[in-house]
Amino acid sequence: EAQVTQNPRYLITVTGKKLTVTCSQNMNHEYMSWYRQDPGLGLRQIYYSMNVEVTDKGDVPEGYKVSRKEKRNFPLILESPSPNQTSLYFCASSREREGYEQYFGPGTRLTVT
Amino acid sequence: RKEVEQDPGPFNVPEGATVAFNCTYSNSASQSFFWYRQDCRKEPKLLMSVYSSGNEDGRFTAQLNRASQYISLLIRDSKLSDSATYLCVVYTPGGGNKLTFGTGTQLKVEL
């Protein structure tokens, strides 16, 4: 089954404790991205990757890091989480670039206290 | 002005009703347009792409008006299962190859 998986699905952590949210897709998609969704603000892009070892900032990259060492995986790293990073996070992939259908993971609900 | 604007709703309609959503976008260079559906606290899923000539998929019809820079989604004979948030999504090529999501319009279909 074609899918995008994310782990963990739910996470409660404390300020400053480094965490990684994993994302993996099995569709051999070149393009992957991370979004956060907050009430009234919609989905906002954090980082995206056009291919292995190619990443770039989206609209709200501050406080986040990513890496793309393999085509299928695109982890999101929060080196020192803060309460304003409490949000619902989605990983997405698509065949090529953003003009194509985005396949989203199930989401990770992060709470930083 | 937001790049993509939608009426947040909620739109409360009876089962069987016809309901229409509009979405406006600000960048005339925008190239591709989509409607995504998002159920509560779940991931967005593509409902349909929007073409200049308009397109229909069963009870759903999408229209694009480039001159006025808006897209629309019409749902006929609405079902309880249509209750969701509908996201307008616009792709604008260029340096950022930007995909912009609207904040969504919430639809509640009631008995």
PDB file of C-alpha atoms in Angstrom:
ATOM      1  CA  GLU A   1       0.000   0.000   0.000  1.00  0.00           C
ATOM      2  CA  ALA A   2       1.318   3.407  -1.033  1.00  0.00           C
ATOM      3  CA  GLN A   3       1.722   5.518   2.045  1.00  0.00           C
ATOM      4  CA  VAL A   4       3.591   8.108   4.070  1.00  0.00           C
ATOM      5  CA  THR A   5       4.279   7.155   7.662  1.00  0.00           C
ATOM      6  CA  GLN A   6       5.221   9.377  10.559  1.00  0.00           C
ATOM      7  CA  ASN A   7       6.399   8.555  14.047  1.00  0.00           C
ATOM      8  CA  PRO A   8       5.555   9.276  16.726  1.00  0.00           C
ATOM      9  CA  ARG A   9       1.909  10.184  16.214  1.00  0.00           C
ATOM     10  CA  TYR A  10       1.681  11.942  19.565  1.00  0.00           C
ATOM     11  CA  LEU A  11       4.463  13.444  21.628  1.00  0.00           C
ATOM     12  CA  ILE A  12       4.540  15.507  24.801  1.00  0.00           C
ATOM     13  CA  THR A  13       7.939  16.864  25.696  1.00  0.00           C
ATOM     14  CA  VAL A  14       9.605  19.609  27.673  1.00  0.00           C
ATOM     15  CA  THR A  15      11.317  22.756  26.507  1.00  0.00           C
ATOM     16  CA  GLY A  16      14.840  22.183  25.290  1.00  0.00           C
ATOM     17  CA  LYS A  17      14.766  18.405  24.945  1.00  0.00           C
ATOM     18  CA  LYS A  18      15.879  17.477  21.426  1.00  0.00           C
ATOM     19  CA  LEU A  19      13.462  15.376  19.423  1.00  0.00           C
ATOM     20  CA  THR A  20      13.146  13.836  15.981  1.00  0.00           C
ATOM     21  CA  VAL A  21       9.974  13.085  14.079  1.00  0.00           C
ATOM     22  CA  THR A  22      10.519  10.492  11.397  1.00  0.00           C
ATOM     23  CA  CYS A  23       8.854  10.440   7.994  1.00  0.00           C
ATOM     24  CA  SER A  24       9.060   7.696   5.426  1.00  0.00           C
ATOM     25  CA  GLN A  25       7.373   7.145   2.048  1.00  0.00           C
ATOM     26  CA  ASN A  26       7.260   4.008  -0.095  1.00  0.00           C
ATOM     27  CA  MET A  27       6.265   5.615  -3.407  1.00  0.00           C
ATOM     28  CA  ASN A  28       9.771   6.480  -4.604  1.00  0.00           C
ATOM     29  CA  HIS A  29       8.789  10.152  -4.595  1.00  0.00           C
ATOM     30  CA  GLU A  30      11.541  12.684  -5.143  1.00  0.00           C
ATOM     31  CA  TYR A  31       9.838  15.575  -3.398  1.00  0.00           C
ATOM     32  CA  MET A  32       9.153  15.626   0.342  1.00  0.00           C
ATOM     33  CA  SER A  33       8.163  18.387   2.717  1.00  0.00           C
ATOM     34  CA  TRP A  34       7.160  19.188   6.264  1.00  0.00           C
ATOM     35  CA  TYR A  35       4.231  21.362   7.289  1.00  0.00           C
ATOM     36  CA  ARG A  36       2.830  22.562  10.537  1.00  0.00           C
ATOM     37  CA  GLN A  37      -0.864  23.289  10.995  1.00  0.00           C
ATOM     38  CA  ASP A  38      -2.146  25.754  13.551  1.00  0.00           C
ATOM     39  CA  PRO A  39      -5.715  27.010  14.083  1.00  0.00           C
ATOM     40  CA  GLY A  40      -6.503  29.976  11.854  1.00  0.00           C
ATOM     41  CA  LEU A  41      -3.154  29.785  10.066  1.00  0.00           C
ATOM     42  CA  GLY A  42      -3.589  26.797   7.828  1.00  0.00           C
ATOM     43  CA  LEU A  43      -0.758  24.588   6.678  1.00  0.00           C
ATOM     44  CA  ARG A  44       2.604  26.304   6.556  1.00  0.00           C
ATOM     45  CA  GLN A  45       5.674  24.757   5.014  1.00  0.00           C
ATOM     46  CA  ILE A  46       8.707  24.294   7.260  1.00  0.00           C
ATOM     47  CA  TYR A  47      11.257  22.651   4.945  1.00  0.00           C
ATOM     48  CA  TYR A  48      11.199  20.793   1.682  1.00  0.00           C
ATOM     49  CA  SER A  49      13.511  18.499  -0.245  1.00  0.00           C
ATOM     50  CA  MET A  50      13.715  18.110  -3.990  1.00  0.00           C
ATOM     51  CA  ASN A  51      15.849  14.965  -3.788  1.00  0.00           C
ATOM     52  CA  VAL A  52      18.516  13.223  -1.738  1.00  0.00           C
ATOM     53  CA  GLU A  53      20.882  15.700  -0.085  1.00  0.00           C
ATOM     54  CA  VAL A  54      18.852  18.655  -1.450  1.00  0.00           C
ATOM     55  CA  THR A  55      16.852  20.560   1.149  1.00  0.00           C
ATOM     56  CA  ASP A  56      15.589  24.115   1.422  1.00  0.00           C
ATOM     57  CA  LYS A  57      13.684  26.359   3.777  1.00  0.00           C
ATOM     58  CA  GLY A  58       9.979  26.862   3.556  1.00  0.00           C
ATOM     59  CA  ASP A  59       7.970  29.650   5.144  1.00  0.00           C
ATOM     60  CA  VAL A  60       8.626  28.884   8.821  1.00  0.00           C
ATOM     61  CA  PRO A  61      12.016  27.097   9.157  1.00  0.00           C
ATOM     62  CA  GLU A  62      13.223  28.726  12.397  1.00  0.00           C
ATOM     63  CA  GLY A  63      13.853  26.176  15.124  1.00  0.00           C
ATOM     64  CA  TYR A  64      13.794  23.164  12.805  1.00  0.00           C
ATOM     65  CA  LYS A  65      16.308  21.067  10.915  1.00  0.00           C
ATOM     66  CA  VAL A  66      15.886  18.351   8.329  1.00  0.00           C
ATOM     67  CA  SER A  67      18.031  15.878   6.470  1.00  0.00           C
ATOM     68  CA  ARG A  68      17.535  13.751   3.350  1.00  0.00           C
ATOM     69  CA  LYS A  69      20.163  11.031   3.313  1.00  0.00           C
ATOM     70  CA  GLU A  70      17.886   8.491   1.637  1.00  0.00           C
ATOM     71  CA  LYS A  71      15.110   9.050  -0.838  1.00  0.00           C
ATOM     72  CA  ARG A  72      12.412   7.489   1.316  1.00  0.00           C
ATOM     73  CA  ASN A  73      13.189   9.240   4.625  1.00  0.00           C
ATOM     74  CA  PHE A  74      12.912  12.879   5.635  1.00  0.00           C
ATOM     75  CA  PRO A  75      13.203  13.359   9.408  1.00  0.00           C
ATOM     76  CA  LEU A  76      12.312  16.612  11.147  1.00  0.00           C
ATOM     77  CA  ILE A  77      14.581  17.596  14.003  1.00  0.00           C
ATOM     78  CA  LEU A  78      13.829  20.047  16.785  1.00  0.00           C
ATOM     79  CA  GLU A  79      17.145  20.717  18.484  1.00  0.00           C
ATOM     80  CA  SER A  80      15.693  22.744  21.355  1.00  0.00           C
ATOM     81  CA  PRO A  81      11.888  22.672  21.256  1.00  0.00           C
ATOM     82  CA  SER A  82       9.930  25.591  22.636  1.00  0.00           C
ATOM     83  CA  PRO A  83       6.231  25.940  23.517  1.00  0.00           C
ATOM     84  CA  ASN A  84       5.535  27.900  20.305  1.00  0.00           C
ATOM     85  CA  GLN A  85       6.402  24.746  18.380  1.00  0.00           C
ATOM     86  CA  THR A  86       3.369  23.011  19.846  1.00  0.00           C
ATOM     87  CA  SER A  87       1.455  22.117  16.707  1.00  0.00           C
ATOM     88  CA  LEU A  88       0.175  19.421  14.377  1.00  0.00           C
ATOM     89  CA  TYR A  89       2.918  18.384  11.955  1.00  0.00           C
ATOM     90  CA  PHE A  90       2.455  16.721   8.582  1.00  0.00           C
ATOM     91  CA  CYS A  91       5.013  15.185   6.300  1.00  0.00           C
ATOM     92  CA  ALA A  92       4.125  15.020   2.612  1.00  0.00           C
ATOM     93  CA  SER A  93       5.594  13.617  -0.558  1.00  0.00           C
ATOM     94  CA  SER A  94       4.847  14.010  -4.231  1.00  0.00           C
ATOM     95  CA  ARG A  95       5.976  12.625  -7.541  1.00  0.00           C
ATOM     96  CA  GLU A  96       7.854  15.707  -8.576  1.00  0.00           C
ATOM     97  CA  ARG A  97       7.447  19.230  -7.389  1.00  0.00           C
ATOM     98  CA  GLU A  98       4.700  20.968  -5.557  1.00  0.00           C
ATOM     99  CA  GLY A  99       2.388  21.284  -8.507  1.00  0.00           C
ATOM    100  CA  TYR A 100       1.529  17.633  -8.202  1.00  0.00           C
ATOM    101  CA  GLU A 101      -0.698  15.783  -5.769  1.00  0.00           C
ATOM    102  CA  GLN A 102       0.719  15.794  -2.263  1.00  0.00           C
ATOM    103  CA  TYR A 103       0.429  12.599  -0.221  1.00  0.00           C
ATOM    104  CA  PHE A 104       0.338  13.376   3.469  1.00  0.00           C
ATOM    105  CA  GLY A 105       1.340  11.318   6.457  1.00  0.00           C
ATOM    106  CA  PRO A 106      -1.149  10.860   9.307  1.00  0.00           C
ATOM    107  CA  GLY A 107       0.282  13.743  11.329  1.00  0.00           C
ATOM    108  CA  THR A 108       2.217  14.133  14.568  1.00  0.00           C
ATOM    109  CA  ARG A 109       0.647  16.084  17.382  1.00  0.00           C
ATOM    110  CA  LEU A 110       3.449  17.687  19.373  1.00  0.00           C
ATOM    111  CA  THR A 111       3.037  19.438  22.702  1.00  0.00           C
ATOM    112  CA  VAL A 112       5.996  21.268  24.234  1.00  0.00           C
ATOM    113  CA  THR A 113       5.569  22.282  27.872  1.00  0.00           C
TER     114      THR A 113
ATOM    115  CA  ARG B   1      -4.028  40.396   1.866  1.00  0.00           C
ATOM    116  CA  LYS B   2      -3.597  36.651   2.298  1.00  0.00           C
ATOM    117  CA  GLU B   3      -2.255  34.734  -0.677  1.00  0.00           C
ATOM    118  CA  VAL B   4      -5.169  32.315  -0.554  1.00  0.00           C
ATOM    119  CA  GLU B   5      -8.409  33.261   1.170  1.00  0.00           C
ATOM    120  CA  GLN B   6     -11.374  31.145   2.088  1.00  0.00           C
ATOM    121  CA  ASP B   7     -14.482  31.719   4.165  1.00  0.00           C
ATOM    122  CA  PRO B   8     -13.823  29.609   7.260  1.00  0.00           C
ATOM    123  CA  GLY B   9     -17.508  28.755   7.774  1.00  0.00           C
ATOM    124  CA  PRO B  10     -18.848  26.604   9.233  1.00  0.00           C
ATOM    125  CA  PHE B  11     -21.428  25.954   6.574  1.00  0.00           C
ATOM    126  CA  ASN B  12     -24.261  23.963   8.185  1.00  0.00           C
ATOM    127  CA  VAL B  13     -26.454  22.415   5.502  1.00  0.00           C
ATOM    128  CA  PRO B  14     -29.149  19.728   5.466  1.00  0.00           C
ATOM    129  CA  GLU B  15     -28.495  16.432   3.782  1.00  0.00           C
ATOM    130  CA  GLY B  16     -29.277  16.661   0.075  1.00  0.00           C
ATOM    131  CA  ALA B  17     -28.477  20.352  -0.201  1.00  0.00           C
ATOM    132  CA  THR B  18     -26.180  21.922  -2.756  1.00  0.00           C
ATOM    133  CA  VAL B  19     -23.359  23.948  -1.288  1.00  0.00           C
ATOM    134  CA  ALA B  20     -20.666  26.076  -2.911  1.00  0.00           C
ATOM    135  CA  PHE B  21     -17.329  27.286  -1.613  1.00  0.00           C
ATOM    136  CA  ASN B  22     -15.220  30.011  -3.087  1.00  0.00           C
ATOM    137  CA  CYS B  23     -11.532  30.697  -2.751  1.00  0.00           C
ATOM    138  CA  THR B  24      -9.566  33.703  -3.977  1.00  0.00           C
ATOM    139  CA  TYR B  25      -5.857  33.891  -4.682  1.00  0.00           C
ATOM    140  CA  SER B  26      -3.675  36.944  -4.972  1.00  0.00           C
ATOM    141  CA  ASN B  27      -0.865  35.949  -7.342  1.00  0.00           C
ATOM    142  CA  SER B  28      -1.800  36.114 -11.008  1.00  0.00           C
ATOM    143  CA  ALA B  29       1.181  33.866 -11.823  1.00  0.00           C
ATOM    144  CA  SER B  30      -0.390  30.948  -9.974  1.00  0.00           C
ATOM    145  CA  GLN B  31      -0.522  27.964 -12.212  1.00  0.00           C
ATOM    146  CA  SER B  32      -2.229  24.979 -10.603  1.00  0.00           C
ATOM    147  CA  PHE B  33      -5.176  24.734  -8.281  1.00  0.00           C
ATOM    148  CA  PHE B  34      -6.518  22.012  -6.065  1.00  0.00           C
ATOM    149  CA  TRP B  35      -9.179  21.216  -3.530  1.00  0.00           C
ATOM    150  CA  TYR B  36      -8.129  19.005  -0.634  1.00  0.00           C
ATOM    151  CA  ARG B  37     -10.406  17.502   1.977  1.00  0.00           C
ATOM    152  CA  GLN B  38      -9.370  17.242   5.609  1.00  0.00           C
ATOM    153  CA  ASP B  39     -11.325  15.321   8.193  1.00  0.00           C
ATOM    154  CA  CYS B  40     -11.007  16.387  11.795  1.00  0.00           C
ATOM    155  CA  ARG B  41      -7.411  16.001  13.010  1.00  0.00           C
ATOM    156  CA  LYS B  42      -6.488  13.840  10.024  1.00  0.00           C
ATOM    157  CA  GLU B  43      -4.253  14.375   7.037  1.00  0.00           C
ATOM    158  CA  PRO B  44      -5.416  16.361   4.000  1.00  0.00           C
ATOM    159  CA  LYS B  45      -6.262  14.300   0.940  1.00  0.00           C
ATOM    160  CA  LEU B  46      -6.621  15.465  -2.635  1.00  0.00           C
ATOM    161  CA  LEU B  47     -10.260  15.828  -3.610  1.00  0.00           C
ATOM    162  CA  MET B  48      -9.744  17.160  -7.102  1.00  0.00           C
ATOM    163  CA  SER B  49      -7.555  19.291  -9.265  1.00  0.00           C
ATOM    164  CA  VAL B  50      -9.116  22.372 -10.836  1.00  0.00           C
ATOM    165  CA  TYR B  51      -8.765  22.977 -14.549  1.00  0.00           C
ATOM    166  CA  SER B  52      -9.487  26.091 -16.568  1.00  0.00           C
ATOM    167  CA  SER B  53     -12.289  24.355 -18.400  1.00  0.00           C
ATOM    168  CA  GLY B  54     -13.906  23.263 -15.157  1.00  0.00           C
ATOM    169  CA  ASN B  55     -14.130  19.661 -14.105  1.00  0.00           C
ATOM    170  CA  GLU B  56     -16.627  17.368 -12.500  1.00  0.00           C
ATOM    171  CA  ASP B  57     -16.242  14.239 -10.424  1.00  0.00           C
ATOM    172  CA  GLY B  58     -19.558  12.741  -9.458  1.00  0.00           C
ATOM    173  CA  ARG B  59     -21.328  15.188  -7.139  1.00  0.00           C
ATOM    174  CA  PHE B  60     -18.350  17.555  -7.082  1.00  0.00           C
ATOM    175  CA  THR B  61     -17.677  20.317  -9.597  1.00  0.00           C
ATOM    176  CA  ALA B  62     -14.683  22.622  -9.561  1.00  0.00           C
ATOM    177  CA  GLN B  63     -14.358  25.845 -11.520  1.00  0.00           C
ATOM    178  CA  LEU B  64     -11.492  28.243 -12.103  1.00  0.00           C
ATOM    179  CA  ASN B  65     -11.858  31.902 -13.027  1.00  0.00           C
ATOM    180  CA  ARG B  66      -8.410  33.233 -13.837  1.00  0.00           C
ATOM    181  CA  ALA B  67      -9.602  36.733 -14.666  1.00  0.00           C
ATOM    182  CA  SER B  68     -11.127  37.184 -11.225  1.00  0.00           C
ATOM    183  CA  GLN B  69      -8.597  34.921  -9.540  1.00  0.00           C
ATOM    184  CA  TYR B  70     -10.957  32.617  -7.766  1.00  0.00           C
ATOM    185  CA  ILE B  71     -11.780  28.959  -7.725  1.00  0.00           C
ATOM    186  CA  SER B  72     -14.947  27.321  -6.574  1.00  0.00           C
ATOM    187  CA  LEU B  73     -16.157  23.940  -5.409  1.00  0.00           C
ATOM    188  CA  LEU B  74     -19.775  22.870  -5.762  1.00  0.00           C
ATOM    189  CA  ILE B  75     -21.122  19.866  -3.898  1.00  0.00           C
ATOM    190  CA  ARG B  76     -24.510  18.566  -5.003  1.00  0.00           C
ATOM    191  CA  ASP B  77     -26.787  16.253  -3.033  1.00  0.00           C
ATOM    192  CA  SER B  78     -24.576  16.576   0.025  1.00  0.00           C
ATOM    193  CA  LYS B  79     -24.135  13.560   2.283  1.00  0.00           C
ATOM    194  CA  LEU B  80     -23.369  13.312   5.969  1.00  0.00           C
ATOM    195  CA  SER B  81     -20.003  11.888   4.962  1.00  0.00           C
ATOM    196  CA  ASP B  82     -19.149  15.137   3.156  1.00  0.00           C
ATOM    197  CA  SER B  83     -18.731  16.827   6.534  1.00  0.00           C
ATOM    198  CA  ALA B  84     -15.107  17.942   6.610  1.00  0.00           C
ATOM    199  CA  THR B  85     -12.872  20.938   6.051  1.00  0.00           C
ATOM    200  CA  TYR B  86     -12.143  21.790   2.429  1.00  0.00           C
ATOM    201  CA  LEU B  87      -8.768  23.322   1.701  1.00  0.00           C
ATOM    202  CA  CYS B  88      -8.093  25.464  -1.320  1.00  0.00           C
ATOM    203  CA  VAL B  89      -4.516  24.978  -2.525  1.00  0.00           C
ATOM    204  CA  VAL B  90      -2.669  27.059  -5.085  1.00  0.00           C
ATOM    205  CA  TYR B  91       0.648  26.349  -6.773  1.00  0.00           C
ATOM    206  CA  THR B  92       2.740  29.275  -7.966  1.00  0.00           C
ATOM    207  CA  PRO B  93       5.927  28.466  -9.885  1.00  0.00           C
ATOM    208  CA  GLY B  94       9.043  30.538  -9.647  1.00  0.00           C
ATOM    209  CA  GLY B  95      11.927  30.847  -7.242  1.00  0.00           C
ATOM    210  CA  GLY B  96      10.047  29.279  -4.395  1.00  0.00           C
ATOM    211  CA  ASN B  97       7.843  26.889  -6.337  1.00  0.00           C
ATOM    212  CA  LYS B  98       5.305  27.714  -3.784  1.00  0.00           C
ATOM    213  CA  LEU B  99       2.332  25.636  -2.744  1.00  0.00           C
ATOM    214  CA  THR B 100       0.005  27.734  -0.603  1.00  0.00           C
ATOM    215  CA  PHE B 101      -2.830  26.354   1.454  1.00  0.00           C
ATOM    216  CA  GLY B 102      -5.935  28.242   2.419  1.00  0.00           C
ATOM    217  CA  THR B 103      -7.088  27.937   6.014  1.00  0.00           C
ATOM    218  CA  GLY B 104     -10.057  25.841   4.950  1.00  0.00           C
ATOM    219  CA  THR B 105     -13.836  26.008   4.899  1.00  0.00           C
ATOM    220  CA  GLN B 106     -15.668  23.791   7.340  1.00  0.00           C
ATOM    221  CA  LEU B 107     -18.762  21.969   6.108  1.00  0.00           C
ATOM    222  CA  LYS B 108     -21.244  20.258   8.402  1.00  0.00           C
ATOM    223  CA  VAL B 109     -23.993  18.252   6.744  1.00  0.00           C
ATOM    224  CA  GLU B 110     -26.905  17.539   9.050  1.00  0.00           C
ATOM    225  CA  LEU B 111     -29.922  15.233   8.984  1.00  0.00           C
TER     226      LEU B 111
END
